[in-house]
mmCIF file of C-alpha atoms in Angstrom:
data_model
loop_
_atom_site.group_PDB
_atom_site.id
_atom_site.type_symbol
_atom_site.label_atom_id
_atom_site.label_comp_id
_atom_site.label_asym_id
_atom_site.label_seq_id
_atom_site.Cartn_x
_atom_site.Cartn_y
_atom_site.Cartn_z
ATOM 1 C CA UNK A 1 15.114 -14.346 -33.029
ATOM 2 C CA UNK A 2 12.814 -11.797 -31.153
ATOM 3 C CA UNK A 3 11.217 -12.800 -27.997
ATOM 4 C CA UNK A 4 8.559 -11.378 -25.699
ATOM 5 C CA UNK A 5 7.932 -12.386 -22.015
ATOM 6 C CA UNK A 6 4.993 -13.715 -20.415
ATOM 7 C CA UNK A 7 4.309 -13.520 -16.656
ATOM 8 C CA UNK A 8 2.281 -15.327 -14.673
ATOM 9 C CA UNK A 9 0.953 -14.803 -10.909
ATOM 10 C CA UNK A 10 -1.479 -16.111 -8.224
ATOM 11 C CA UNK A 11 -3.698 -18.417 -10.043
ATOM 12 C CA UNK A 12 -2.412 -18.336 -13.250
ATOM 13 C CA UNK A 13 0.957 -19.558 -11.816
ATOM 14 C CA UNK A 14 -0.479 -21.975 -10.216
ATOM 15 C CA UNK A 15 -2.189 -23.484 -13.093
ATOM 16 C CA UNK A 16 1.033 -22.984 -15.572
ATOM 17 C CA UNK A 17 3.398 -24.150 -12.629
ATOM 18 C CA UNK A 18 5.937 -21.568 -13.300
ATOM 19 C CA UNK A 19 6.360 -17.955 -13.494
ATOM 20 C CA UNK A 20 7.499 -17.019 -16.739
ATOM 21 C CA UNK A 21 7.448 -17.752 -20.184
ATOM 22 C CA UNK A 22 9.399 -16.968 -23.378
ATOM 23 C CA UNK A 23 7.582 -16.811 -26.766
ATOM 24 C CA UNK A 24 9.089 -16.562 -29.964
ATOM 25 C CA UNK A 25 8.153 -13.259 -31.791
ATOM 26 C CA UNK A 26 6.521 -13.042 -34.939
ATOM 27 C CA UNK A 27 4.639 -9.892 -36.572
ATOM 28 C CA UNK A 28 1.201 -9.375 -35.880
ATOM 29 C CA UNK A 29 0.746 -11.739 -32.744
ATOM 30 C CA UNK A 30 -2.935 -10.353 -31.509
ATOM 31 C CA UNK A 31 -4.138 -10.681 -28.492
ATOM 32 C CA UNK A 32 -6.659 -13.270 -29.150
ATOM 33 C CA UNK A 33 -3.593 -14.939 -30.955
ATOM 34 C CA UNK A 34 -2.170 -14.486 -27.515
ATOM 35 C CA UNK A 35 -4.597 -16.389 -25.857
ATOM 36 C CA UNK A 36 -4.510 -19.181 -27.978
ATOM 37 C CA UNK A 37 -0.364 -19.347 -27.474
ATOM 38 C CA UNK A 38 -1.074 -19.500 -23.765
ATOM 39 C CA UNK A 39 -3.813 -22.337 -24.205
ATOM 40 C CA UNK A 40 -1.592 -24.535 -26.454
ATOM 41 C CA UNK A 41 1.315 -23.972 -23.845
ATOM 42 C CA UNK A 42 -0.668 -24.711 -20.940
ATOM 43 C CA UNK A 43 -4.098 -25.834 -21.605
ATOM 44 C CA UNK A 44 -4.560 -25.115 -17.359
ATOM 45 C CA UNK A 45 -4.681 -21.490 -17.789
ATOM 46 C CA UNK A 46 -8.260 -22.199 -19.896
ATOM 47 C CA UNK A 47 -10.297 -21.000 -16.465
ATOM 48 C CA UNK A 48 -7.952 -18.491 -15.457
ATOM 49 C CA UNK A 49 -7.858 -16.600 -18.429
ATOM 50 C CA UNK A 50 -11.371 -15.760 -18.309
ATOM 51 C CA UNK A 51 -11.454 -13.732 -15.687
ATOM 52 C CA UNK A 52 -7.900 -11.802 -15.735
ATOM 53 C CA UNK A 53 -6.619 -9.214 -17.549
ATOM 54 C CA UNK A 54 -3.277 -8.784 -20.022
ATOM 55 C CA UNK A 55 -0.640 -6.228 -18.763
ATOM 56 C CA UNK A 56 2.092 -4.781 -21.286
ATOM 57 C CA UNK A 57 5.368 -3.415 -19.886
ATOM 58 C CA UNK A 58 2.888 -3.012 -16.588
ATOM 59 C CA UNK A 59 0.062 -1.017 -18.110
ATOM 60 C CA UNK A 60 -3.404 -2.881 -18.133
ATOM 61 C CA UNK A 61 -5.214 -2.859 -21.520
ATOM 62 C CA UNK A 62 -8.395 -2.566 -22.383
ATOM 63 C CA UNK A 63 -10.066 -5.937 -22.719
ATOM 64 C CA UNK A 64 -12.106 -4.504 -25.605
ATOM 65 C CA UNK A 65 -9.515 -3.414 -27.409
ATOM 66 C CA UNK A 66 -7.336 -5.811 -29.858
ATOM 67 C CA UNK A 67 -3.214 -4.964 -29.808
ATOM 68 C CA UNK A 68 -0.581 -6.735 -30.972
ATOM 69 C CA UNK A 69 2.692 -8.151 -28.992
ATOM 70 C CA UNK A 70 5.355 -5.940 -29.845
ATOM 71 C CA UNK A 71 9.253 -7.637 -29.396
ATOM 72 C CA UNK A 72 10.818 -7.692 -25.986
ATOM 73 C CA UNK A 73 7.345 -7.306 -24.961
ATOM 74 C CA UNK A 74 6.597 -8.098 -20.873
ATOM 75 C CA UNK A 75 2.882 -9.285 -20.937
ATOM 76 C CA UNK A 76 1.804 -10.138 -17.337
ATOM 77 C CA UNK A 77 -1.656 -12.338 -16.669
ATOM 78 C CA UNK A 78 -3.461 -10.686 -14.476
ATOM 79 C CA UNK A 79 -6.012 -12.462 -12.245
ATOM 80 C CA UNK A 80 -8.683 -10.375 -9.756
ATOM 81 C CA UNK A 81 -6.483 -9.128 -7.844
ATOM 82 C CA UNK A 82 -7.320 -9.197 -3.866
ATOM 83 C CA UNK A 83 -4.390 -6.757 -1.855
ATOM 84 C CA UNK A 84 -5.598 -4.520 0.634
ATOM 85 C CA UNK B 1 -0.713 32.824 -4.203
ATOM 86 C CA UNK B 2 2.554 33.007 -2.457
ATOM 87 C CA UNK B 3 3.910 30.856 0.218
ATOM 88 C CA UNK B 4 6.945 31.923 2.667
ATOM 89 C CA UNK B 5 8.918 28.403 1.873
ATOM 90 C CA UNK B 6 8.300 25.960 -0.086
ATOM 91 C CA UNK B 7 7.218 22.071 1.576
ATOM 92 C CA UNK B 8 8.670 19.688 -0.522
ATOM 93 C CA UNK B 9 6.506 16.312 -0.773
ATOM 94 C CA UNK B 10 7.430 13.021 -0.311
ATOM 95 C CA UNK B 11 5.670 9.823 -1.731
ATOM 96 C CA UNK B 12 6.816 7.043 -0.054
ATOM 97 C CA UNK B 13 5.487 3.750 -1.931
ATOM 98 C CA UNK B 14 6.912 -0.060 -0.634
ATOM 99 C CA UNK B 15 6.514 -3.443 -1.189
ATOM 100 C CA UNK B 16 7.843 -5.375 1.291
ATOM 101 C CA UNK B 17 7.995 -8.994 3.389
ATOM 102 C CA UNK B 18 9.117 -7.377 6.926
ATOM 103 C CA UNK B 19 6.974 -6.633 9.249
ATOM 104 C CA UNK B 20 5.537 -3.305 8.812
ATOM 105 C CA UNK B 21 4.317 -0.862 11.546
ATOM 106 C CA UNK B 22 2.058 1.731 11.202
ATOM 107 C CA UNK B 23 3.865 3.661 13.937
ATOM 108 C CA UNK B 24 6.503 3.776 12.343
ATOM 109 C CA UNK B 25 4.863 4.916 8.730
ATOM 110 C CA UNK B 26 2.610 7.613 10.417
ATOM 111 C CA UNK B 27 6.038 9.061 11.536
ATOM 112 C CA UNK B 28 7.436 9.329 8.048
ATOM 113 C CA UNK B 29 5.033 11.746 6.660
ATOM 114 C CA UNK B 30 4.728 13.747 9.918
ATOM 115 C CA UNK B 31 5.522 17.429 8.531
ATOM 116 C CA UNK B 32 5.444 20.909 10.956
ATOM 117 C CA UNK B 33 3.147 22.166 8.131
ATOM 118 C CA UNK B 34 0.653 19.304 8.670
ATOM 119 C CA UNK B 35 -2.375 19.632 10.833
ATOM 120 C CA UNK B 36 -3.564 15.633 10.550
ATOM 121 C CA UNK B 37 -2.270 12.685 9.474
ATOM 122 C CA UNK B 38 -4.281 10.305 8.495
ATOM 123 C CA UNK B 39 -4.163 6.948 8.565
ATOM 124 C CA UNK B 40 -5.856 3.041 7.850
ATOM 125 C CA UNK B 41 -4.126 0.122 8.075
ATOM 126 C CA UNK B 42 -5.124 -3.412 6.797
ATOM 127 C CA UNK B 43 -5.150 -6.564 9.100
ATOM 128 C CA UNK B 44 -5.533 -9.765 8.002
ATOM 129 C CA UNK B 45 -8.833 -11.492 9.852
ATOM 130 C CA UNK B 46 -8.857 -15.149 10.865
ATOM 131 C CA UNK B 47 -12.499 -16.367 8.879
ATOM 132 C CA UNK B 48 -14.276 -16.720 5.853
ATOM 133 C CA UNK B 49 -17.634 -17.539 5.405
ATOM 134 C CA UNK B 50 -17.324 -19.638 8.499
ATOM 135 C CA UNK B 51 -14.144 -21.667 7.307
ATOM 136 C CA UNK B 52 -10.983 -20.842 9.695
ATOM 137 C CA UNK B 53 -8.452 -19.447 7.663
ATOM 138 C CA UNK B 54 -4.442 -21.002 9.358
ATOM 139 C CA UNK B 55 -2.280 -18.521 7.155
ATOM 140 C CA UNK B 56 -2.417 -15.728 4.852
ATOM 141 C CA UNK B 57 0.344 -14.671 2.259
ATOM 142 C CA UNK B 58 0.281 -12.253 -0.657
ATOM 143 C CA UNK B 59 2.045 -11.770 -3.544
ATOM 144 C CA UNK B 60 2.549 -8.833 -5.476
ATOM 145 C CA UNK B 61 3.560 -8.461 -9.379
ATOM 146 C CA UNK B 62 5.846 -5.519 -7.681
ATOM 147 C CA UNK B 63 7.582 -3.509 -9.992
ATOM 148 C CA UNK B 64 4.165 -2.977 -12.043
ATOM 149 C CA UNK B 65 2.164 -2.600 -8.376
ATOM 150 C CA UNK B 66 4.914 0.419 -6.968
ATOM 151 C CA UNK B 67 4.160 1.859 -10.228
ATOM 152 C CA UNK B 68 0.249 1.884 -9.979
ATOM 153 C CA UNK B 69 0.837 3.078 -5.971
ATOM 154 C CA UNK B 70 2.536 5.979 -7.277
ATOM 155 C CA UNK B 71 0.201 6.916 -9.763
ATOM 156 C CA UNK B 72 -2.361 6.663 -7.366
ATOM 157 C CA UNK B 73 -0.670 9.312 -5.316
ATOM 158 C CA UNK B 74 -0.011 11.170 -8.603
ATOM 159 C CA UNK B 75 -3.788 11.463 -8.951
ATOM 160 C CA UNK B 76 -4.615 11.971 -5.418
ATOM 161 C CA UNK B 77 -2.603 14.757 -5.398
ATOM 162 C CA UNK B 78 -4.191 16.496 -8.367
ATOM 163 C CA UNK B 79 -7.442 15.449 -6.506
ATOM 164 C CA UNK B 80 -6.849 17.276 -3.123
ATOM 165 C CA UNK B 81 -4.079 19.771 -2.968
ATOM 166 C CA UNK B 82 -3.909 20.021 1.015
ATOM 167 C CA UNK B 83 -1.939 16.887 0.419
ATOM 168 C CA UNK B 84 1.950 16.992 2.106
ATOM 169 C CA UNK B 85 3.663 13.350 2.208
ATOM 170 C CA UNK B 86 1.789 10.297 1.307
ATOM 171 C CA UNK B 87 2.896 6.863 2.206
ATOM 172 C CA UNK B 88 1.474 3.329 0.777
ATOM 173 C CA UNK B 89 3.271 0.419 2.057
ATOM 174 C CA UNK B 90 2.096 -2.825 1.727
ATOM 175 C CA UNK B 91 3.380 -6.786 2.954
ATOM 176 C CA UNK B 92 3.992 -9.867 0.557
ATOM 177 C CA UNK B 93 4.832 -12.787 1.637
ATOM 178 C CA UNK B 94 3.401 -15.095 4.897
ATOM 179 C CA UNK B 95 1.132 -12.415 6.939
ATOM 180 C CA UNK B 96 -0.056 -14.048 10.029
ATOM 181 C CA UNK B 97 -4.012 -13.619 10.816
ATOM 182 C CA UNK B 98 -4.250 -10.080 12.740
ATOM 183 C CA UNK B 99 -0.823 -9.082 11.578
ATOM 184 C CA UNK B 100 -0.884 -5.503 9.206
ATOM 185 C CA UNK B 101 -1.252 -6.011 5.369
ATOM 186 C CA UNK B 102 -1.487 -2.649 4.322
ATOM 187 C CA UNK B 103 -0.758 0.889 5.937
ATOM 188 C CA UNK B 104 -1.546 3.931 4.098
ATOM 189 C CA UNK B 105 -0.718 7.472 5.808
ATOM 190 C CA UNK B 106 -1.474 10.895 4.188
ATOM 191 C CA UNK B 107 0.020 14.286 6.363
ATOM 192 C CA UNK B 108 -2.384 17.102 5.586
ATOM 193 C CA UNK B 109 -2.965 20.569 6.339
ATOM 194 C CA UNK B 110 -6.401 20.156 7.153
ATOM 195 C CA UNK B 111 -7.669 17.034 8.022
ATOM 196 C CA UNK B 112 -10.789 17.007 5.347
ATOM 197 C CA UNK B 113 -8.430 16.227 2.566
ATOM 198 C CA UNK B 114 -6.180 13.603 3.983
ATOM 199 C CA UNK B 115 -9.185 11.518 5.304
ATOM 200 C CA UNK B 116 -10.856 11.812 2.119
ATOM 201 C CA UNK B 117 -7.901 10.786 0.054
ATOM 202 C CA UNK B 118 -6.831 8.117 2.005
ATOM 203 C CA UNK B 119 -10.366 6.422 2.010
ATOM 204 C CA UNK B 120 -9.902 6.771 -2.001
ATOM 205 C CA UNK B 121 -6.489 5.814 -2.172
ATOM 206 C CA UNK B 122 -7.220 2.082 -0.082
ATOM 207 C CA UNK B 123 -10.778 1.682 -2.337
ATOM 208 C CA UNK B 124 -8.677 2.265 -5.385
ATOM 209 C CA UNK B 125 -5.844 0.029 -4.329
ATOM 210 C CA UNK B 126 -7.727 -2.738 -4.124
ATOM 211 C CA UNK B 127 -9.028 -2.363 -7.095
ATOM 212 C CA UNK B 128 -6.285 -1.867 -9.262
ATOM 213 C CA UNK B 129 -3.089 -2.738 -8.042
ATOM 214 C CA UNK B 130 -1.558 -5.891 -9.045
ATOM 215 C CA UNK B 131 -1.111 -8.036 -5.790
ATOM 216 C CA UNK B 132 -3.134 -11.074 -4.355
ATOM 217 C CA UNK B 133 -4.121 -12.883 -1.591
ATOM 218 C CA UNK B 134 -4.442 -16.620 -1.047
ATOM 219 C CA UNK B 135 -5.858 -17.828 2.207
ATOM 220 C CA UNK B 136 -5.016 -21.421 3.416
ATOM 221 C CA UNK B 137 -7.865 -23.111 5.289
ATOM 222 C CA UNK B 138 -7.487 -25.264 8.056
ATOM 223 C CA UNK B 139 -10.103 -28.296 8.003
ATOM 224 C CA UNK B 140 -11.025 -30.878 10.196
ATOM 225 C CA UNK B 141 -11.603 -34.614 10.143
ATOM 226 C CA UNK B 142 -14.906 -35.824 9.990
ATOM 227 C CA UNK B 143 -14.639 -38.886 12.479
ATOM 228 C CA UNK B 144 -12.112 -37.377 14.643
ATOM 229 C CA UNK B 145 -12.229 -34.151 15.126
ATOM 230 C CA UNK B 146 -8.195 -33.607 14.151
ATOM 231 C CA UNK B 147 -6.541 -30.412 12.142
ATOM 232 C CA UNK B 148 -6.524 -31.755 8.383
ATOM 233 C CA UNK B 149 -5.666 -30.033 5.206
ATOM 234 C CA UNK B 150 -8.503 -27.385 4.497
ATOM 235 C CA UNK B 151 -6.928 -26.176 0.846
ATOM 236 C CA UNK B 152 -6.462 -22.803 0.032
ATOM 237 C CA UNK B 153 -7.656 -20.052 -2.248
ATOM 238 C CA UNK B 154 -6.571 -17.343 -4.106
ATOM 239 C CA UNK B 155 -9.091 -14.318 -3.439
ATOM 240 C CA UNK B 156 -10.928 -11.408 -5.530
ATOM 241 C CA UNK B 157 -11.716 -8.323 -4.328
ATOM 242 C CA UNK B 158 -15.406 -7.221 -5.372
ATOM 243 C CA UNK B 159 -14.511 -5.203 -7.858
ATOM 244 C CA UNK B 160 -12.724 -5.274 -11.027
ATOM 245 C CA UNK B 161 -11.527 -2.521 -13.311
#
């Protein structure tokens, strides 16, 4: 079966208690299907997920946008981020 | 245009946990074609809003943030072609209040463009590079006074994407 990856980091490790996920693949997994996979996995990540943003294979996408998780996909959640 | 010989330019991008020094990263982009380098470093400070922060640490998604550093050089360079080397280097990991978090260094021929890009490249960092801060505060016991738990909290920089 196809998998994709999902990473988590800062706060929404924190809330998920670990770093990575695997998710089976199916077709035509949107975004706001996405979400909902997250929720049901770790219904923690509820706050989080409002303010942070999806990365795929480490390119932000645009929030107003829906995609669709493509196999051996690496979505990372993205919280604010704070380096400097 | 024509030049006599050709510079070639470095981009220097790092993640790391050691220490790091901006000595030591001004020196790698020194260049005998360069008339500045210019520099800012990062230091972590010891308060927020009044509560004393005991520790600092940052973590970085990294493979995805060494790829946004070098893009931001990419575009800095097609920004400001007086550019030579440009170095972004910045510490995950436990960084102790006052210690360096962040060292950028641009060599230049002129020192208009380096200054300029390196004020864009740190406002643009923080903006969009994947890495975070969490600050852990110390607190204090109401009755006597002693060094309790304070929590901790994972920042945001003002500005999103």
């Amino acid at each position: 079966m196809p998998h994709f990856t999902v990473l988590y980091f800062a706060s929404a490790k924190d809330a998920s208690k670990t770093d990575s996920d695997k998710f089976e693949w199916v077709e035509g997994i949107t975004s706001q299907d996405l979400s909902q996979l997250l929720l049901d996995r770790h219904p923690a990540l509820a706050t989080v997920l409002k303010t942070s943003m999806f990365a795929v294979n480490m390119e932000y996408m645009d929030q107003d946008q829906a995609w669709t998780v493509q196999p051996g996909d690496e979505i990372a959640i993205i919280p604010p981020v704070s380096g400097g | 245009m024509s030049h006599s010989t050709q510079t070639t330019h470095k981009d220097i991008v790092k993640i790391t946990a050691d220490t790091i020094s901006l000595d030591e990263i001004a020196q790698s982009v020194h260049d005998p074609k360069a008339g500045a380098i210019s520099t800012f470093s990062g230091t972590t400070r010891d308060n927020f809003e009044d509560r004393e922060v005991k520790t600092l640490s940052y973590e970085a998604y990294i493979p995805m943030a060494e790829k946004a550093m070098q893009s931001l050089i990419t575009t800095a360079r097609s920004k400001w072609d007086d550019l030579i080397h440009v170095a972004i280097v910045h510490k995950i990991g436990d960084c102790p209040v006052g210690e360096t978090s962040v060292v950028i260094a641009v060599s230049s021929g002129h020192r208009k463009q380096g200054l300029e890009a390196v004020h864009w490249l740190i406002d643009e960092l923080k903006v969009q590079v994947p890495i975070w801060k969490k600050e852990v505060y110390v607190g204090h016991d109401a009755q006597t006074g002693a060094e309790i738990d304070g929590g901790a909290v994972w920042k945001a920089n003002d500005t999103m994407i």
